[in-house]
Short mmCIF file of C-alpha atoms in Angstrom, two decimals:
data_model
loop_
_atom_site.label_atom_id
_atom_site.label_comp_id
_atom_site.label_asym_id
_atom_site.label_seq_id
_atom_site.Cartn_x
_atom_site.Cartn_y
_atom_site.Cartn_z
CA MET A 249 3.06 45.44 -1.97
CA ALA A 250 6.15 44.61 0.88
CA HIS A 251 2.85 43.53 2.89
CA MET A 252 1.87 41.25 -0.30
CA GLY A 253 5.00 39.86 -0.42
CA ALA A 254 5.50 39.08 3.44
CA HIS A 255 1.92 37.74 3.37
CA ALA A 256 2.66 35.24 0.27
CA HIS A 257 6.44 34.14 2.02
CA SER A 258 4.47 33.59 5.36
CA HIS A 259 1.84 30.82 3.21
CA ASP A 260 5.33 29.76 1.09
CA GLU A 261 6.98 28.73 4.74
CA HIS A 262 3.74 26.90 5.82
CA HIS A 263 3.05 25.30 2.61
CA ASP A 264 6.70 24.00 2.69
CA LEU A 265 6.19 22.75 6.15
CA GLU A 266 3.52 20.52 5.01
CA SER A 267 4.99 19.52 2.18
CA MET A 268 8.45 18.78 4.10
CA ARG A 269 5.75 16.62 6.45
CA LEU A 270 3.92 14.39 3.40
CA MET A 271 7.91 13.97 2.22
CA GLY A 272 8.46 13.11 5.75
CA PHE A 273 5.78 10.23 5.60
CA TRP A 274 7.36 9.32 2.30
CA ILE A 275 10.59 8.23 3.83
CA PHE A 276 8.76 6.37 6.71
CA LEU A 277 7.15 4.39 4.15
CA ILE A 278 10.34 3.42 2.30
CA THR A 279 11.51 2.32 6.11
CA ASP A 280 8.26 0.36 6.12
CA CYS A 281 9.16 -1.45 2.77
CA ILE A 282 12.08 -2.58 4.22
CA LEU A 283 10.50 -4.03 7.26
CA PHE A 284 8.29 -5.68 4.83
CA GLY A 285 11.15 -6.90 2.73
CA THR A 286 12.64 -8.92 5.83
CA LEU A 287 9.50 -10.50 6.96
CA PHE A 288 8.88 -11.66 3.06
CA ALA A 289 12.49 -12.74 3.02
CA THR A 290 12.13 -14.64 6.48
CA TYR A 291 8.68 -16.35 4.58
CA ILE A 292 10.29 -17.29 1.67
CA VAL A 293 13.62 -18.60 3.27
CA LEU A 294 11.13 -20.69 5.69
CA HIS A 295 7.89 -21.90 3.75
CA GLY A 296 9.54 -25.12 3.06
CA ASN A 297 10.26 -26.10 6.62
CA THR A 298 6.75 -27.39 7.36
CA ALA A 299 8.37 -29.59 10.58
CA GLY A 300 5.40 -32.58 9.54
CA GLY A 301 2.83 -30.07 9.51
CA PRO A 302 0.46 -29.23 6.97
CA THR A 303 1.82 -27.25 3.72
CA ALA A 304 0.86 -24.17 2.27
CA SER A 305 -1.50 -25.99 -0.18
CA GLU A 306 -3.01 -28.12 2.18
CA LEU A 307 -4.11 -24.64 4.12
CA PHE A 308 -4.96 -21.85 2.10
CA GLU A 309 -8.44 -21.66 1.21
CA MET A 310 -8.61 -19.37 -1.85
CA PRO A 311 -12.39 -17.79 -2.16
CA GLY A 312 -11.79 -15.79 1.27
CA VAL A 313 -8.29 -14.86 -0.13
CA ILE A 314 -9.93 -13.68 -3.48
CA ALA A 315 -12.44 -11.50 -2.00
CA GLU A 316 -9.78 -10.01 0.74
CA THR A 317 -7.81 -8.67 -2.25
CA PHE A 318 -10.57 -7.21 -4.38
CA ILE A 319 -11.91 -5.41 -1.40
CA LEU A 320 -8.61 -3.90 -0.44
CA LEU A 321 -7.94 -2.88 -4.09
CA THR A 322 -11.10 -1.39 -3.96
CA SER A 323 -10.68 0.38 -0.83
CA SER A 324 -7.32 1.63 -2.19
CA PHE A 325 -9.33 3.38 -4.96
CA THR A 326 -12.06 5.18 -2.80
CA SER A 327 -9.03 6.76 -0.99
CA GLY A 328 -8.06 8.06 -3.76
CA LEU A 329 -11.77 9.26 -4.76
CA ALA A 330 -11.75 10.53 -1.39
CA VAL A 331 -8.70 12.80 -2.16
CA LEU A 332 -10.24 14.03 -5.26
CA SER A 333 -13.17 14.95 -3.69
CA MET A 334 -10.94 17.10 -0.90
CA ASN A 335 -9.22 18.35 -3.73
CA GLN A 336 -12.66 20.16 -5.19
CA GLY A 337 -13.33 21.22 -1.75
CA ASN A 338 -16.25 18.56 -1.15
CA ARG A 339 -15.85 17.96 2.71
CA LYS A 340 -19.01 16.07 2.44
CA GLY A 341 -17.68 13.73 -0.44
CA LEU A 342 -14.28 13.48 0.90
CA ILE A 343 -15.73 12.04 4.44
CA GLY A 344 -18.23 9.89 2.56
CA TRP A 345 -15.34 8.04 0.70
CA LEU A 346 -13.29 8.40 3.81
CA VAL A 347 -16.25 6.17 5.25
CA VAL A 348 -16.25 3.75 2.68
CA THR A 349 -12.56 3.02 2.73
CA ALA A 350 -12.58 2.49 6.29
CA LEU A 351 -15.44 -0.11 5.99
CA LEU A 352 -14.11 -1.94 3.21
CA GLY A 353 -10.92 -2.14 5.00
CA ALA A 354 -12.69 -3.37 8.41
CA SER A 355 -14.03 -5.75 6.10
CA PHE A 356 -10.81 -7.12 5.10
CA ILE A 357 -9.71 -7.25 8.76
CA ALA A 358 -12.86 -9.55 9.46
CA LEU A 359 -12.10 -11.55 6.70
CA GLU A 360 -8.73 -12.01 7.62
CA LEU A 361 -9.07 -12.59 11.30
CA THR A 362 -12.14 -15.22 10.36
CA GLU A 363 -9.16 -17.22 8.15
CA PHE A 364 -6.61 -17.01 11.60
CA VAL A 365 -9.58 -18.56 13.56
CA LYS A 366 -9.89 -21.13 11.34
CA LEU A 367 -6.49 -21.85 10.55
CA VAL A 368 -5.41 -22.01 14.52
CA HIS A 369 -8.61 -24.54 14.84
CA GLU A 370 -7.08 -26.75 12.38
CA GLY A 371 -4.23 -26.87 14.80
CA ALA A 372 -2.07 -24.65 12.43
CA THR A 373 -0.95 -21.99 15.07
CA ILE A 374 2.50 -19.79 15.02
CA SER A 375 4.29 -22.54 16.94
CA THR A 376 3.92 -25.25 14.37
CA SER A 377 6.24 -25.25 12.21
CA GLY A 378 8.90 -22.47 10.70
CA PHE A 379 6.65 -21.94 7.97
CA LEU A 380 3.88 -21.26 9.91
CA SER A 381 5.85 -18.89 12.01
CA GLY A 382 6.98 -16.99 9.21
CA PHE A 383 3.15 -16.73 7.44
CA TYR A 384 1.66 -15.35 10.78
CA VAL A 385 4.57 -12.74 11.13
CA LEU A 386 4.19 -11.68 7.58
CA VAL A 387 0.17 -11.60 7.21
CA GLY A 388 -0.54 -10.60 10.52
CA THR A 389 2.18 -7.87 10.65
CA HIS A 390 -0.04 -6.81 7.38
CA GLY A 391 -3.11 -6.67 9.18
CA LEU A 392 -2.06 -4.58 12.21
CA HIS A 393 -1.11 -1.81 9.64
CA VAL A 394 -4.77 -2.20 8.16
CA SER A 395 -6.31 -1.99 11.59
CA LEU A 396 -3.86 0.97 12.67
CA GLY A 397 -5.02 2.34 9.61
CA LEU A 398 -8.93 1.93 10.61
CA VAL A 399 -8.09 3.84 14.25
CA TRP A 400 -6.46 6.28 12.22
CA MET A 401 -8.87 7.21 9.73
CA THR A 402 -11.80 7.73 12.17
CA ALA A 403 -9.94 10.07 14.04
CA LEU A 404 -9.22 11.67 10.84
CA MET A 405 -12.68 11.87 10.04
CA ILE A 406 -13.76 13.45 13.20
CA GLN A 407 -10.71 16.28 12.62
CA LEU A 408 -12.38 16.79 9.50
CA GLY A 409 -15.78 17.07 10.50
CA ARG A 410 -14.50 19.64 13.30
CA ARG A 411 -12.11 21.51 11.26
CA GLY A 412 -12.83 21.09 7.61
CA ILE A 413 -10.02 20.91 5.01
CA THR A 414 -7.49 23.25 6.04
CA ASN A 415 -3.82 23.06 5.04
CA VAL A 416 -3.14 20.72 8.19
CA THR A 417 -6.10 18.32 7.81
CA ARG A 418 -5.21 18.10 4.18
CA ARG A 419 -1.69 16.78 4.56
CA LYS A 420 -3.39 14.31 6.81
CA VAL A 421 -5.92 13.89 4.19
CA ASN A 422 -2.59 13.02 1.40
CA VAL A 423 -0.31 10.82 4.18
CA ILE A 424 -3.28 8.34 4.87
CA SER A 425 -4.02 8.06 1.33
CA LEU A 426 -0.73 7.22 0.34
CA TYR A 427 -0.47 4.52 3.36
CA TRP A 428 -3.51 2.87 2.40
CA HIS A 429 -2.19 2.42 -1.23
CA PHE A 430 1.09 1.44 0.03
CA LEU A 431 -0.61 -1.17 2.31
CA ASP A 432 -2.69 -2.10 -1.13
CA VAL A 433 0.76 -2.51 -2.83
CA VAL A 434 2.03 -5.00 0.35
CA TRP A 435 -1.02 -7.38 0.37
CA ILE A 436 -0.55 -7.67 -3.99
CA PHE A 437 2.87 -9.03 -2.88
CA VAL A 438 1.10 -11.09 -0.27
CA PHE A 439 -1.35 -12.47 -2.30
CA THR A 440 0.69 -13.83 -5.09
CA ILE A 441 4.07 -14.73 -2.83
CA VAL A 442 2.26 -16.34 0.29
CA TYR A 443 -0.99 -17.31 -1.63
CA LEU A 444 -0.72 -17.97 -5.60
CA MET A 445 2.47 -19.62 -5.19
CA GLY A 446 1.24 -21.61 -2.01
CA VAL A 447 -1.25 -23.19 -3.92
CA MET A 448 0.62 -23.46 -7.20
CA MET B 95 3.03 40.12 -10.20
CA ALA B 96 3.22 39.94 -6.01
CA GLN B 97 -0.56 39.36 -6.02
CA HIS B 98 -0.14 36.24 -8.67
CA SER B 99 2.56 34.52 -6.74
CA ALA B 100 0.54 34.63 -3.18
CA HIS B 101 -2.59 33.30 -5.18
CA ASP B 102 -0.25 30.45 -6.39
CA SER B 103 0.84 29.69 -2.89
CA HIS B 104 -2.48 30.25 -1.04
CA GLY B 105 -4.98 27.04 -0.62
CA GLY B 106 -2.28 24.64 -1.07
CA HIS B 107 -3.75 23.39 -4.12
CA ASP B 108 -0.47 21.82 -5.26
CA GLN B 109 0.34 19.94 -2.37
CA GLY B 110 0.05 16.83 -3.92
CA ALA B 111 -3.50 17.62 -5.22
CA HIS B 112 -2.80 15.85 -8.38
CA GLY B 113 -4.78 13.28 -10.45
CA SER B 114 -8.35 13.23 -11.86
CA LEU B 115 -11.14 10.95 -11.83
CA LYS B 116 -9.93 9.71 -15.22
CA SER B 117 -6.08 8.83 -13.62
CA TYR B 118 -7.57 7.17 -10.76
CA LEU B 119 -10.41 4.97 -12.90
CA THR B 120 -7.33 3.74 -15.40
CA GLY B 121 -5.12 3.03 -12.35
CA PHE B 122 -7.84 0.95 -10.51
CA VAL B 123 -8.88 -1.07 -13.67
CA LEU B 124 -5.38 -1.72 -14.67
CA SER B 125 -5.11 -3.27 -10.96
CA LEU B 126 -7.98 -5.37 -11.46
CA VAL B 127 -6.51 -6.90 -14.85
CA LEU B 128 -3.33 -7.33 -12.97
CA THR B 129 -5.28 -9.23 -9.97
CA VAL B 130 -7.23 -11.31 -12.03
CA ILE B 131 -4.43 -12.31 -14.81
CA PRO B 132 -2.17 -14.23 -12.23
CA LEU B 133 -5.29 -15.22 -10.58
CA LEU B 134 -6.56 -17.25 -13.54
CA VAL B 135 -3.25 -18.77 -14.51
CA VAL B 136 -2.80 -20.45 -11.16
CA LEU B 137 -6.55 -21.38 -10.39
CA ASN B 138 -6.58 -22.87 -14.01
CA ASP B 139 -3.33 -24.57 -13.73
CA TRP B 140 -2.32 -22.83 -17.15
CA LEU B 141 1.45 -22.20 -16.73
CA GLU B 142 3.88 -24.19 -14.22
CA GLY B 143 6.85 -23.82 -12.76
CA THR B 144 9.39 -20.73 -14.06
CA PRO B 145 7.00 -19.38 -16.84
CA ALA B 146 4.12 -19.49 -13.97
CA MET B 147 6.51 -17.37 -11.12
CA VAL B 148 7.50 -14.88 -14.04
CA VAL B 149 3.94 -14.17 -15.36
CA LEU B 150 2.78 -13.82 -11.13
CA LEU B 151 5.53 -11.83 -9.94
CA GLY B 152 5.62 -9.60 -12.83
CA SER B 153 1.86 -8.89 -12.88
CA ALA B 154 2.91 -8.13 -9.05
CA VAL B 155 5.61 -6.01 -10.34
CA LEU B 156 3.41 -4.14 -12.96
CA GLN B 157 0.78 -3.69 -10.28
CA PHE B 158 3.24 -1.69 -7.99
CA VAL B 159 4.52 0.35 -10.68
CA VAL B 160 0.41 1.16 -11.81
CA GLN B 161 -0.04 1.84 -7.86
CA LEU B 162 2.84 4.08 -8.03
CA LEU B 163 1.63 6.19 -10.93
CA PHE B 164 -1.78 6.69 -10.74
CA PHE B 165 -2.38 6.50 -7.17
CA MET B 166 0.38 7.83 -5.41
CA HIS B 167 1.13 10.20 -8.13
CA LEU B 168 5.14 9.68 -8.47
CA ARG B 169 5.40 10.82 -12.17
CA GLU B 170 3.82 14.40 -10.78
CA GLU B 171 6.57 14.91 -8.83
CA GLY B 172 9.06 18.36 -9.09
CA LYS B 173 12.40 18.31 -9.68
CA PRO B 174 14.19 17.37 -7.64
CA ARG B 175 13.15 14.14 -6.86
CA TYR B 176 13.70 13.16 -3.78
CA ASN B 177 10.35 10.99 -3.41
CA LEU B 178 11.97 8.70 -6.45
CA MET B 179 15.56 8.92 -4.72
CA THR B 180 14.67 7.45 -1.74
CA LEU B 181 12.15 5.03 -2.95
CA LEU B 182 15.25 3.50 -5.34
CA LEU B 183 17.09 3.39 -2.25
CA GLY B 184 14.56 1.42 -0.67
CA ILE B 185 14.04 -1.16 -3.50
CA PHE B 186 18.06 -1.95 -4.00
CA ILE B 187 18.24 -2.42 -0.22
CA LEU B 188 14.95 -4.65 -0.29
CA VAL B 189 16.29 -6.84 -3.10
CA LEU B 190 19.16 -7.33 -1.64
CA ILE B 191 17.82 -8.25 1.63
CA VAL B 192 15.39 -10.50 -0.07
CA GLY B 193 17.44 -11.85 -2.79
CA GLY B 194 20.51 -12.32 -0.54
CA SER B 195 18.48 -14.51 2.21
CA ILE B 196 17.61 -16.44 -0.59
CA TRP B 197 20.50 -16.59 -2.38
CA ILE B 198 22.33 -17.66 0.96
CA MET B 199 19.84 -20.06 2.37
CA THR B 200 19.32 -22.08 -0.99
CA TYR B 201 22.95 -23.45 -0.38
CA ASN B 202 22.52 -23.24 3.42
CA GLN B 203 23.44 -27.38 3.93
CA VAL B 204 22.44 -26.87 7.94
CA ALA B 205 19.15 -25.48 7.14
CA HIS B 206 17.55 -28.39 5.09
#
């Protein structure tokens, strides 16, 4: 009995540590929210200051942006399916859904980069106007977050392949799926405030 | 009894291990609907000015709530609800920064 109790206790401690780490990541996400909030504030304040350069409604082309939006939304869903497979103890399903999520994320980044290159070729660079400085910093910071997430997800897939589903990798998958949902939420506000309100 | 509690804490099945296919599907469908509504409003010029702003921002905030509930499992958190509390503090700071900036700059005669 005493042995069983001690065993359960050590399990509890390990479990507590992992859930504390998950919570620590949640707090990081909240601070990241505030980072994006300041960038949104800057963009909203500056979006009228075009300094004789192109305006939002002249620049933005919606088909690409709409595709980006649905791609990221779907990838948020598939990262949820990855967690679901993990909870069923299905490692192949877990890695498979992570691969789908990462591929969708990569196509999102590809579309965004294409858009940026096109804008720069049209003469709309980060130094053209206050509006474009705010635009590139806000949308670029989000794109950087997604790119970082892709590198991270790839590393995690390799680790899952080697170690399988353990308490530690389980927490890591939970953390990255939270991160991915968070990036989708940020994009919804970018889509609404930058693009939809820009072309309205 | 001891065996039961040892079993409970084993395997970490309760560590963020919530959600079902049904809840993920519901969240996904709701998110799609809440993306399509503002898109149609803007592309077809159904609304203008303040009503359009209300629909656009309303859909975005609703979709944020949908993702929090169905994807990020906020409502399944046990007490004390630290995640919810930090989220509310974050939203408070966020609204203060964004709202405050807009308020100040709207009345800033030097910037225009």
